[in-house]
PDB file of C-alpha atoms in Angstrom:
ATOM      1  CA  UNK W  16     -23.916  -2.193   6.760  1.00 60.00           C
ATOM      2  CA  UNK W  17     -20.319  -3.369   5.774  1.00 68.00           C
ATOM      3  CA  UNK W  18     -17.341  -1.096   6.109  1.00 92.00           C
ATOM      4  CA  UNK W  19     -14.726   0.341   7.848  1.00 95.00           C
ATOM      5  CA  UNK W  20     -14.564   2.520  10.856  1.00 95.00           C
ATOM      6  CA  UNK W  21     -11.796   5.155  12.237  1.00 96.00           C
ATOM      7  CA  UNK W  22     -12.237   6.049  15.524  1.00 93.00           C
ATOM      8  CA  UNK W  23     -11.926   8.854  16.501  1.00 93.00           C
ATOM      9  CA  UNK W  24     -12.505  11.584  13.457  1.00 93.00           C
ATOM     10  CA  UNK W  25     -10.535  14.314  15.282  1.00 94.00           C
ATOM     11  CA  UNK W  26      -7.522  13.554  17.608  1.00 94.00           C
ATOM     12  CA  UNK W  27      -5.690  16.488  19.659  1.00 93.00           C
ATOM     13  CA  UNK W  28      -2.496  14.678  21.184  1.00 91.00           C
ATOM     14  CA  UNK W  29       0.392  17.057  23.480  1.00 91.00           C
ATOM     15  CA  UNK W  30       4.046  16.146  22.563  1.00 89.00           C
ATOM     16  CA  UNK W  31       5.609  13.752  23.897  1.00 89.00           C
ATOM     17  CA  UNK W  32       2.702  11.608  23.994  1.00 92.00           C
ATOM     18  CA  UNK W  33       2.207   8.023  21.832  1.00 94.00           C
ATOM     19  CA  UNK W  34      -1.432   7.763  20.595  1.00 95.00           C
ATOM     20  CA  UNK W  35      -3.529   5.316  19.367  1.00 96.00           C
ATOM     21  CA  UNK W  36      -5.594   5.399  16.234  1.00 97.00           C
ATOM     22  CA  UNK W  37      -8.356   3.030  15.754  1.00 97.00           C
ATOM     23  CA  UNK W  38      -9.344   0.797  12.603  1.00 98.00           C
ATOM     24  CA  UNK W  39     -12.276  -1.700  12.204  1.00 97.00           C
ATOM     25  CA  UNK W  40     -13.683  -3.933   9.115  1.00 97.00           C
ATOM     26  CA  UNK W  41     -16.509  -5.925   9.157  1.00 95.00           C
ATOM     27  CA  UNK W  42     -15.878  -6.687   5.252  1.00 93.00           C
ATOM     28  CA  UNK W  43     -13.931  -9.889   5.753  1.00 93.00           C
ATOM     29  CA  UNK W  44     -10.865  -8.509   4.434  1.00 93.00           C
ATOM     30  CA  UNK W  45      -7.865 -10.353   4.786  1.00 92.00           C
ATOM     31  CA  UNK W  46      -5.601  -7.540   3.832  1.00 92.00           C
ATOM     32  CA  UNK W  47      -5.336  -4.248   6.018  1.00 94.00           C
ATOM     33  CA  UNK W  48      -3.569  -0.528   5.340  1.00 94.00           C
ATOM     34  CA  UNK W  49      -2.573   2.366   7.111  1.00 97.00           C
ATOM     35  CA  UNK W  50      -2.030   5.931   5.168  1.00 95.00           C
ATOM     36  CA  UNK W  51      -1.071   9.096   6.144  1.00 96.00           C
ATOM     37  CA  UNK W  52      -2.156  12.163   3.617  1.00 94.00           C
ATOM     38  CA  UNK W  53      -0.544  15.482   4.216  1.00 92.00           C
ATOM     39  CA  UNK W  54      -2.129  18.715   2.338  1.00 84.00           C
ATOM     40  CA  UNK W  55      -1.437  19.207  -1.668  1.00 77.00           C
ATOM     41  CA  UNK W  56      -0.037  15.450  -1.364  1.00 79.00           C
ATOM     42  CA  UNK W  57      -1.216  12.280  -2.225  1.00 84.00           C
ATOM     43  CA  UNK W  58      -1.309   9.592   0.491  1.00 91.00           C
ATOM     44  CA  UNK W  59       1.397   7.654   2.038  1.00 93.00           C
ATOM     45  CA  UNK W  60       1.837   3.984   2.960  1.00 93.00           C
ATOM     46  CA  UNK W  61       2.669   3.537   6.538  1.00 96.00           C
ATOM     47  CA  UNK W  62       2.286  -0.109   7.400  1.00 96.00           C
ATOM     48  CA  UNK W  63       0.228  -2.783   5.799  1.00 94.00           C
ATOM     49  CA  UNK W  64      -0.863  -6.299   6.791  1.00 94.00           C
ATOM     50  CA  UNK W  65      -2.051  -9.070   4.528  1.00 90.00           C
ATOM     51  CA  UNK W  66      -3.495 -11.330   7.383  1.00 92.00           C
ATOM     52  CA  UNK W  67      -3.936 -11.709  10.591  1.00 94.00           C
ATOM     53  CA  UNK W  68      -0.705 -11.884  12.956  1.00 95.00           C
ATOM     54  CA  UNK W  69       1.354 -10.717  10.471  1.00 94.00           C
ATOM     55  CA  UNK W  70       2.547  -7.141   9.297  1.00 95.00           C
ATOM     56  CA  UNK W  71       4.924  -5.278   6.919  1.00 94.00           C
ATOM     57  CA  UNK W  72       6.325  -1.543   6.980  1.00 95.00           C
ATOM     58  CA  UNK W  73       5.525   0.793   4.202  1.00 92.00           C
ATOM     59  CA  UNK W  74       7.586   3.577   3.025  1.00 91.00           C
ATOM     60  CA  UNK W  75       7.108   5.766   5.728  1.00 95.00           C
ATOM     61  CA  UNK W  76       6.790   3.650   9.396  1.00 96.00           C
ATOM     62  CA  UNK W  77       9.622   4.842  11.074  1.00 96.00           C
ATOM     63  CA  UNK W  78       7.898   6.590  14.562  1.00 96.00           C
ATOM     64  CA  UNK W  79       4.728   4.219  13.837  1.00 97.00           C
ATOM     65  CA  UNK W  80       3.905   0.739  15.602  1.00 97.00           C
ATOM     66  CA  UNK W  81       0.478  -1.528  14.335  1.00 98.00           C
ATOM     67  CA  UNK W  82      -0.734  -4.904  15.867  1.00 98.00           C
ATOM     68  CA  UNK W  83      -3.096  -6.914  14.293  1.00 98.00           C
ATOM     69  CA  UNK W  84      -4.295  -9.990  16.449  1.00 97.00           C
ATOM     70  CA  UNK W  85      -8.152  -9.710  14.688  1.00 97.00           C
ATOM     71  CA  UNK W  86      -8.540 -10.174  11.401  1.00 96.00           C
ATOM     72  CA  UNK W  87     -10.989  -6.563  12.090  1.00 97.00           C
ATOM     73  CA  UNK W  88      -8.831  -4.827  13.632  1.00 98.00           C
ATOM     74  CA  UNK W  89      -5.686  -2.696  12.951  1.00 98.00           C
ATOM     75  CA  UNK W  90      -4.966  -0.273  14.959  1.00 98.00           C
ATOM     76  CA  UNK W  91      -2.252   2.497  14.050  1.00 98.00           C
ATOM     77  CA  UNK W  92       0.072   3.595  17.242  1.00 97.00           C
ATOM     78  CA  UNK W  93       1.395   7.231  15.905  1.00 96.00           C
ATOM     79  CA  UNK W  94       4.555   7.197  18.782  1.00 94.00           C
ATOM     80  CA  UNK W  95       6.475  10.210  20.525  1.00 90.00           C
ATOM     81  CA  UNK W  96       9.229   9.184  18.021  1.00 89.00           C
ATOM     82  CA  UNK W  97       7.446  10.342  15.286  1.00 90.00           C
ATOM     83  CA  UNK W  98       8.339  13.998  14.293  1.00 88.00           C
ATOM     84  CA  UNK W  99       5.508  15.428  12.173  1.00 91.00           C
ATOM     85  CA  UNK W 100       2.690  13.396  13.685  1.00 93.00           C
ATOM     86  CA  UNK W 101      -0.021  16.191  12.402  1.00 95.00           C
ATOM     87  CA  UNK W 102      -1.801  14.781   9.344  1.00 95.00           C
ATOM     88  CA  UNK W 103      -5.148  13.037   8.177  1.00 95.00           C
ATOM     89  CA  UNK W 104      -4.837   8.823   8.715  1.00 96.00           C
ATOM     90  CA  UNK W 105      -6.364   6.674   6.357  1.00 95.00           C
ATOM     91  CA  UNK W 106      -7.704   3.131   6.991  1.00 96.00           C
ATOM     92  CA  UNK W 107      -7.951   1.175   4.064  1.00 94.00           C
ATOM     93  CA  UNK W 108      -8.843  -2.974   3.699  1.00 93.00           C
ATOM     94  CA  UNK W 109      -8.831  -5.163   0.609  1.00 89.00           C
ATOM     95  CA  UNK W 110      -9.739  -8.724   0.270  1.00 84.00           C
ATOM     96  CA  UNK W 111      -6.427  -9.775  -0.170  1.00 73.00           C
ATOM     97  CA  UNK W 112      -3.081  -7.938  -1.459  1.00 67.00           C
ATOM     98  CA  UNK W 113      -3.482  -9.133  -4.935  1.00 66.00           C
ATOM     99  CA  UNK W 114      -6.828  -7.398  -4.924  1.00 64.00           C
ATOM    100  CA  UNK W 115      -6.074  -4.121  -5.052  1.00 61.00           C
ATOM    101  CA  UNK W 116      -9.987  -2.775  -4.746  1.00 79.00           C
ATOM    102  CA  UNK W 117      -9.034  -1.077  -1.655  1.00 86.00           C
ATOM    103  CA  UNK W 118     -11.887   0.846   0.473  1.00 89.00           C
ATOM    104  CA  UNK W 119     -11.708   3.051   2.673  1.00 92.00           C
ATOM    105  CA  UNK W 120     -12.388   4.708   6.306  1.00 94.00           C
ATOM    106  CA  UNK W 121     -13.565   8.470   6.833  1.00 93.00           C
ATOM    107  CA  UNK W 122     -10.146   9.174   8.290  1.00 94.00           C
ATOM    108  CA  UNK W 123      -8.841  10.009  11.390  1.00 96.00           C
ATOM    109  CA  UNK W 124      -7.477  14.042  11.531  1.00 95.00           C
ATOM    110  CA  UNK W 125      -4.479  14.262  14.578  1.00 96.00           C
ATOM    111  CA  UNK W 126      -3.156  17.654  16.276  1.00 95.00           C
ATOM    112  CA  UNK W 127       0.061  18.136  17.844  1.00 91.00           C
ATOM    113  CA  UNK W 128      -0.882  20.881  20.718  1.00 87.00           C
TER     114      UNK W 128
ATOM    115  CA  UNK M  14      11.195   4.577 -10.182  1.00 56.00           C
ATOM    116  CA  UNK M  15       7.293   4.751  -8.389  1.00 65.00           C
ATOM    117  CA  UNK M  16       6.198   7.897  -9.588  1.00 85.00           C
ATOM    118  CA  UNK M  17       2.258   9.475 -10.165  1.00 91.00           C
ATOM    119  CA  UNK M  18       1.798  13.156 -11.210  1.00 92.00           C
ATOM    120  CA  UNK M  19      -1.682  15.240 -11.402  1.00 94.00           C
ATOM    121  CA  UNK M  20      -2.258  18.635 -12.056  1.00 89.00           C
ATOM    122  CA  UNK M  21      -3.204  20.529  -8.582  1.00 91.00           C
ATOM    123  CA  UNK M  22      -6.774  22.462  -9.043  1.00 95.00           C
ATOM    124  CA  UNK M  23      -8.989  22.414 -12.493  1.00 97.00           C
ATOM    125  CA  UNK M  24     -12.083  24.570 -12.609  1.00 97.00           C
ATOM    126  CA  UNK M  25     -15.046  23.843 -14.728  1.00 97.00           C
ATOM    127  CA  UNK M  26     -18.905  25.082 -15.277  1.00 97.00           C
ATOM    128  CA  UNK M  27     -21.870  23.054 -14.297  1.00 97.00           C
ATOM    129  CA  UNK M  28     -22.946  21.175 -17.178  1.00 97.00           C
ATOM    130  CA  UNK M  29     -19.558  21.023 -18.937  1.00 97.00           C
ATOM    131  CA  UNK M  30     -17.106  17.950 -18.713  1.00 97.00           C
ATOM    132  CA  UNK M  31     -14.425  17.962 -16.889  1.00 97.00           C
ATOM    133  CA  UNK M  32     -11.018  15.877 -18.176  1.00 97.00           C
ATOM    134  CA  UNK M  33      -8.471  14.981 -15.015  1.00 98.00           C
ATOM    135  CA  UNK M  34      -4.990  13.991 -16.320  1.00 97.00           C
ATOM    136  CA  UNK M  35      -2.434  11.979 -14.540  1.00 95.00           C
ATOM    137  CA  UNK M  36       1.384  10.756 -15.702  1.00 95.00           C
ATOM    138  CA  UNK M  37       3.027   7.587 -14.254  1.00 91.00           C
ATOM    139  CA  UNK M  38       6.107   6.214 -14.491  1.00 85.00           C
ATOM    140  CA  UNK M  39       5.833   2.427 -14.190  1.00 78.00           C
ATOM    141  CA  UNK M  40       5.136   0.916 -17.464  1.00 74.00           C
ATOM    142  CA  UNK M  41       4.409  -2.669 -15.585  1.00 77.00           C
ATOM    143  CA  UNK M  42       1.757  -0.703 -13.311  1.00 73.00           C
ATOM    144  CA  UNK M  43      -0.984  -4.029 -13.559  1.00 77.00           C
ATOM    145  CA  UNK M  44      -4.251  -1.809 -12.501  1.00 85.00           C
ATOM    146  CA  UNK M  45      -4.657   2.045 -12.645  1.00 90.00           C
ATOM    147  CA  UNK M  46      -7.615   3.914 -10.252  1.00 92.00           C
ATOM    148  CA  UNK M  47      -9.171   6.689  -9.761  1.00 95.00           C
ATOM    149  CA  UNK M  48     -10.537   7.911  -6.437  1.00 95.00           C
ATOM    150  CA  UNK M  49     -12.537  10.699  -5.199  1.00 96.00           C
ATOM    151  CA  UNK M  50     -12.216  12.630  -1.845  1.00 94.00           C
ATOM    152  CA  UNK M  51     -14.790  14.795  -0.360  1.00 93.00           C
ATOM    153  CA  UNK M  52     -13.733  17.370   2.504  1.00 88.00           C
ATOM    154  CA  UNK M  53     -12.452  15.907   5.704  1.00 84.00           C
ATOM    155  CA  UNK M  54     -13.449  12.463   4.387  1.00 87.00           C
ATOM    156  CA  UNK M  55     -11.854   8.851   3.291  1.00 88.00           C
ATOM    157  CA  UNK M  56     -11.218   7.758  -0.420  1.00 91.00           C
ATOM    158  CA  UNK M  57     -13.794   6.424  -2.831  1.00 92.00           C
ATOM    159  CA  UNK M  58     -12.929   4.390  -5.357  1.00 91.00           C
ATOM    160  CA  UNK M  59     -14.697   5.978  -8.470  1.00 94.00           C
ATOM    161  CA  UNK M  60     -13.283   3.926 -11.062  1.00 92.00           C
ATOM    162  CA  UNK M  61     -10.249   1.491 -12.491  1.00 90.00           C
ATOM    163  CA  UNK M  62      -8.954   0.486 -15.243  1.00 91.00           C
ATOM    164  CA  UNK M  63      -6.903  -2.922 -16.287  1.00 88.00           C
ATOM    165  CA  UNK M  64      -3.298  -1.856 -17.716  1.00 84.00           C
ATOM    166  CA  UNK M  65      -4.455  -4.054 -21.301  1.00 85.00           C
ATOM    167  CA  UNK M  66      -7.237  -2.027 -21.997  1.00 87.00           C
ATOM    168  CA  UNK M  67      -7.402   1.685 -23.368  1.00 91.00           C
ATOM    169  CA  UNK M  68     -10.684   2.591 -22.044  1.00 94.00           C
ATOM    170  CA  UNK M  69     -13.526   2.123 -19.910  1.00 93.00           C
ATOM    171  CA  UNK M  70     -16.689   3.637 -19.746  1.00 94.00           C
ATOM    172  CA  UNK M  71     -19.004   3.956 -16.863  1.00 91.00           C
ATOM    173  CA  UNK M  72     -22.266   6.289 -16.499  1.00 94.00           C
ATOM    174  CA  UNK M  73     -20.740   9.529 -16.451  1.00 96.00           C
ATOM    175  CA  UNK M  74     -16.788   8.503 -15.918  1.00 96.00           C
ATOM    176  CA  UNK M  75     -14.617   7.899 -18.937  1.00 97.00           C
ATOM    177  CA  UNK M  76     -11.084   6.660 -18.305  1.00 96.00           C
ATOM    178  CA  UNK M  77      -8.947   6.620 -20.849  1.00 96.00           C
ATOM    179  CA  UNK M  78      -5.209   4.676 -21.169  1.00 95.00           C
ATOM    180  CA  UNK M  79      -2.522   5.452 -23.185  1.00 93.00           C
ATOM    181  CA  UNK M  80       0.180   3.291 -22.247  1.00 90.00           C
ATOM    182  CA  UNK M  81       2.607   4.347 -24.731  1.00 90.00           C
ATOM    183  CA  UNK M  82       2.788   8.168 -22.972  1.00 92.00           C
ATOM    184  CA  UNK M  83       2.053   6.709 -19.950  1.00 91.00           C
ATOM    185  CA  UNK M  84      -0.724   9.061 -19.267  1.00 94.00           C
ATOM    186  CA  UNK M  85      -4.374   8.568 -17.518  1.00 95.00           C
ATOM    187  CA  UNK M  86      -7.816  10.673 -18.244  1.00 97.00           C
ATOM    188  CA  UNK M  87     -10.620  11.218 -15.924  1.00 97.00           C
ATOM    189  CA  UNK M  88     -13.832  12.565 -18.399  1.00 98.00           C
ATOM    190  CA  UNK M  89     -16.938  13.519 -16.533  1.00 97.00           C
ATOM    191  CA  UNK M  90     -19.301  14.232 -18.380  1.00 98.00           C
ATOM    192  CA  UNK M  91     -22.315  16.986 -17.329  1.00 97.00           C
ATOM    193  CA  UNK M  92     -20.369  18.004 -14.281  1.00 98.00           C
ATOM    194  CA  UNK M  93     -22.598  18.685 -11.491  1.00 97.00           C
ATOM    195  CA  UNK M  94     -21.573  20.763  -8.120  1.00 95.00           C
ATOM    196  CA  UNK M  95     -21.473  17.553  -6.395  1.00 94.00           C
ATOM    197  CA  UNK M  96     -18.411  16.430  -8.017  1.00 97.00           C
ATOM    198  CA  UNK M  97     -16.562  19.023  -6.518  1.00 97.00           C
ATOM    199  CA  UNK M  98     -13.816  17.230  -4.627  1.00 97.00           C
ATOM    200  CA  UNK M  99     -10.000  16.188  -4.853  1.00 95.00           C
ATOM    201  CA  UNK M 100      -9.699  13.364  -7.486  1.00 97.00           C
ATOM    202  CA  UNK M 101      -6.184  10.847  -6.804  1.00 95.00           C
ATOM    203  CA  UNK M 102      -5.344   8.767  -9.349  1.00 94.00           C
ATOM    204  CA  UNK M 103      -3.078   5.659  -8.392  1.00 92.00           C
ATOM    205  CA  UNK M 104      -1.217   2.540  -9.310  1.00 88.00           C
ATOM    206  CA  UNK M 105      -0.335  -0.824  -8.383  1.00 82.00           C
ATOM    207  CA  UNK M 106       3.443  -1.043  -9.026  1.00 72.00           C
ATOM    208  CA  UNK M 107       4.711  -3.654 -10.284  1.00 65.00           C
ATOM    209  CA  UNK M 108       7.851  -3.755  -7.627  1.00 58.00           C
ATOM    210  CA  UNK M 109       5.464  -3.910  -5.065  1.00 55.00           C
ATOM    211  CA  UNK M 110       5.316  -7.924  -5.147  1.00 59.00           C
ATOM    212  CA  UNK M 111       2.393  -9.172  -3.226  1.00 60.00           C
ATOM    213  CA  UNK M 112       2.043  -6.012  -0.937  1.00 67.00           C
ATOM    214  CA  UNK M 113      -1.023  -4.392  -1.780  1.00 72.00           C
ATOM    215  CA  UNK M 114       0.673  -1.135  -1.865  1.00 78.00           C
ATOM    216  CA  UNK M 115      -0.880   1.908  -4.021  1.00 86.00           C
ATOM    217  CA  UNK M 116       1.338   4.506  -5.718  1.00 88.00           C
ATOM    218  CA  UNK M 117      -1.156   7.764  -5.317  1.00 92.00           C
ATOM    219  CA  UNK M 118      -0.731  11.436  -7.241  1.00 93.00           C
ATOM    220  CA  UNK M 119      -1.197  14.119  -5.213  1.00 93.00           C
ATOM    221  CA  UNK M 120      -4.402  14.941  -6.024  1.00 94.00           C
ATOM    222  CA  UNK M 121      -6.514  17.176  -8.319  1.00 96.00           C
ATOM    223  CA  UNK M 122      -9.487  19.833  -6.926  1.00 96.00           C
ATOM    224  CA  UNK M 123     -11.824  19.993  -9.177  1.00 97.00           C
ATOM    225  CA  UNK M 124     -14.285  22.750  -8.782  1.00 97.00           C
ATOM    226  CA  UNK M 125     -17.548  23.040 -10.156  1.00 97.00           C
ATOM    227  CA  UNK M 126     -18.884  26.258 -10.547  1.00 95.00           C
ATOM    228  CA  UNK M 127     -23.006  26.671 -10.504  1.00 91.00           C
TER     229      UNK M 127
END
């Protein structure tokens, strides 16, 4: 079946510590996102990348790194610089950026302990 | 600006329709959505609707646009307890060039009461 996968679904991570979300497609998709949701708000763009090798920051990448040397794969690094790392990540992919049918992973829920 | 607005929480009976309203503030938004979220899971994307049309109609789901108030309608119609969820509207702004980037409310919990 075609989708997208997050890996893992829960995350506990101490402070101080950089962690690495994961984020595969097997839909083709050229174009890849990374969200962050935090409760009674809607979601948050963190980085994006419309193709392979290449990648842009959203509104809210500061304490964030991505790579994205598969056209699959886009992994999210959530970084000790990042203050408020507890929230739910999103995965999303779309066939390119001017196709805006974006679809989704089951999300990826990190701790701070 | 990029701004979307929902109303938090909206409580209906089984069997009656539920209407999900959302405010924007980009009048050159190209495509509006609507998405559904079930606990501790990703988005699904229920629904959009082209910024030229007022309406579209699809089994149950009823969207309609009125791009003069700049406001967005969710109708489901015989709500079932399986709808219960968080519904997020969004939009593609049109500053947003070729980015991909979605503009989401905050989200609306609809619960469905048996």
């Amino acid at each position: 079946d075609g989708g997208i996968t997050q890996s893992p679904k829960y995350l506990f991570r101490k402070e101080g510590q950089n962690v690495t979300l994961s984020c595969e497609q097997n839909l083709n998709h050229d174009a890849m996102y990374w969200y962050r949701q935090d409760p009674g708000q809607g979601l948050r763009l963190i980085y994006y990348s419309q193709i392979v090798n290449d990648f842009q920051k959203g509104d809210i990448a500061e304490g964030y790194s991505v790579s994205r040397e598969k056209k699959e794969s886009f992994p999210l690094t959530v970084t000790s610089a990042q203050k408020n790392p507890t929230a739910f990540y999103l995965c999303a992919s779309s066939w390119t950026v001017m196709n805006t049918e974006a679809f989704f992973g089951q999300g990826t829920r990190l701790t701070v302990v | 600006g990029e701004d979307v607005e929902q109303s938090l929480f909206l409580s209906v009976r089984e069997g009656d329709s539920s209407v999900i309203n959302c405010t924007y503030t980009d009048s050159s938004s190209t495509y509006l959505y609507w998405y559904k979220q079930e606990p501790g899971a990703g988005l699904q994307l229920l629904t959009y609707i082209f910024s030229n049309m007022d309406m579209k109609q699809d089994q149950r789901l009823t969207v309609l646009l009125n791009k003069k108030d700049k406001h967005l309608s969710l109708r489901i119609a015989d709500t079932q307890t399986g709808d219960s969820a968080i519904y997020f509207c969004a939009e593609t702004p049109s500053l947003s060039g070729n980015t991909g980037k979605l503009i989401f409310g905050q989200g609306t919990t609809l619960q469905v009461k048996p």
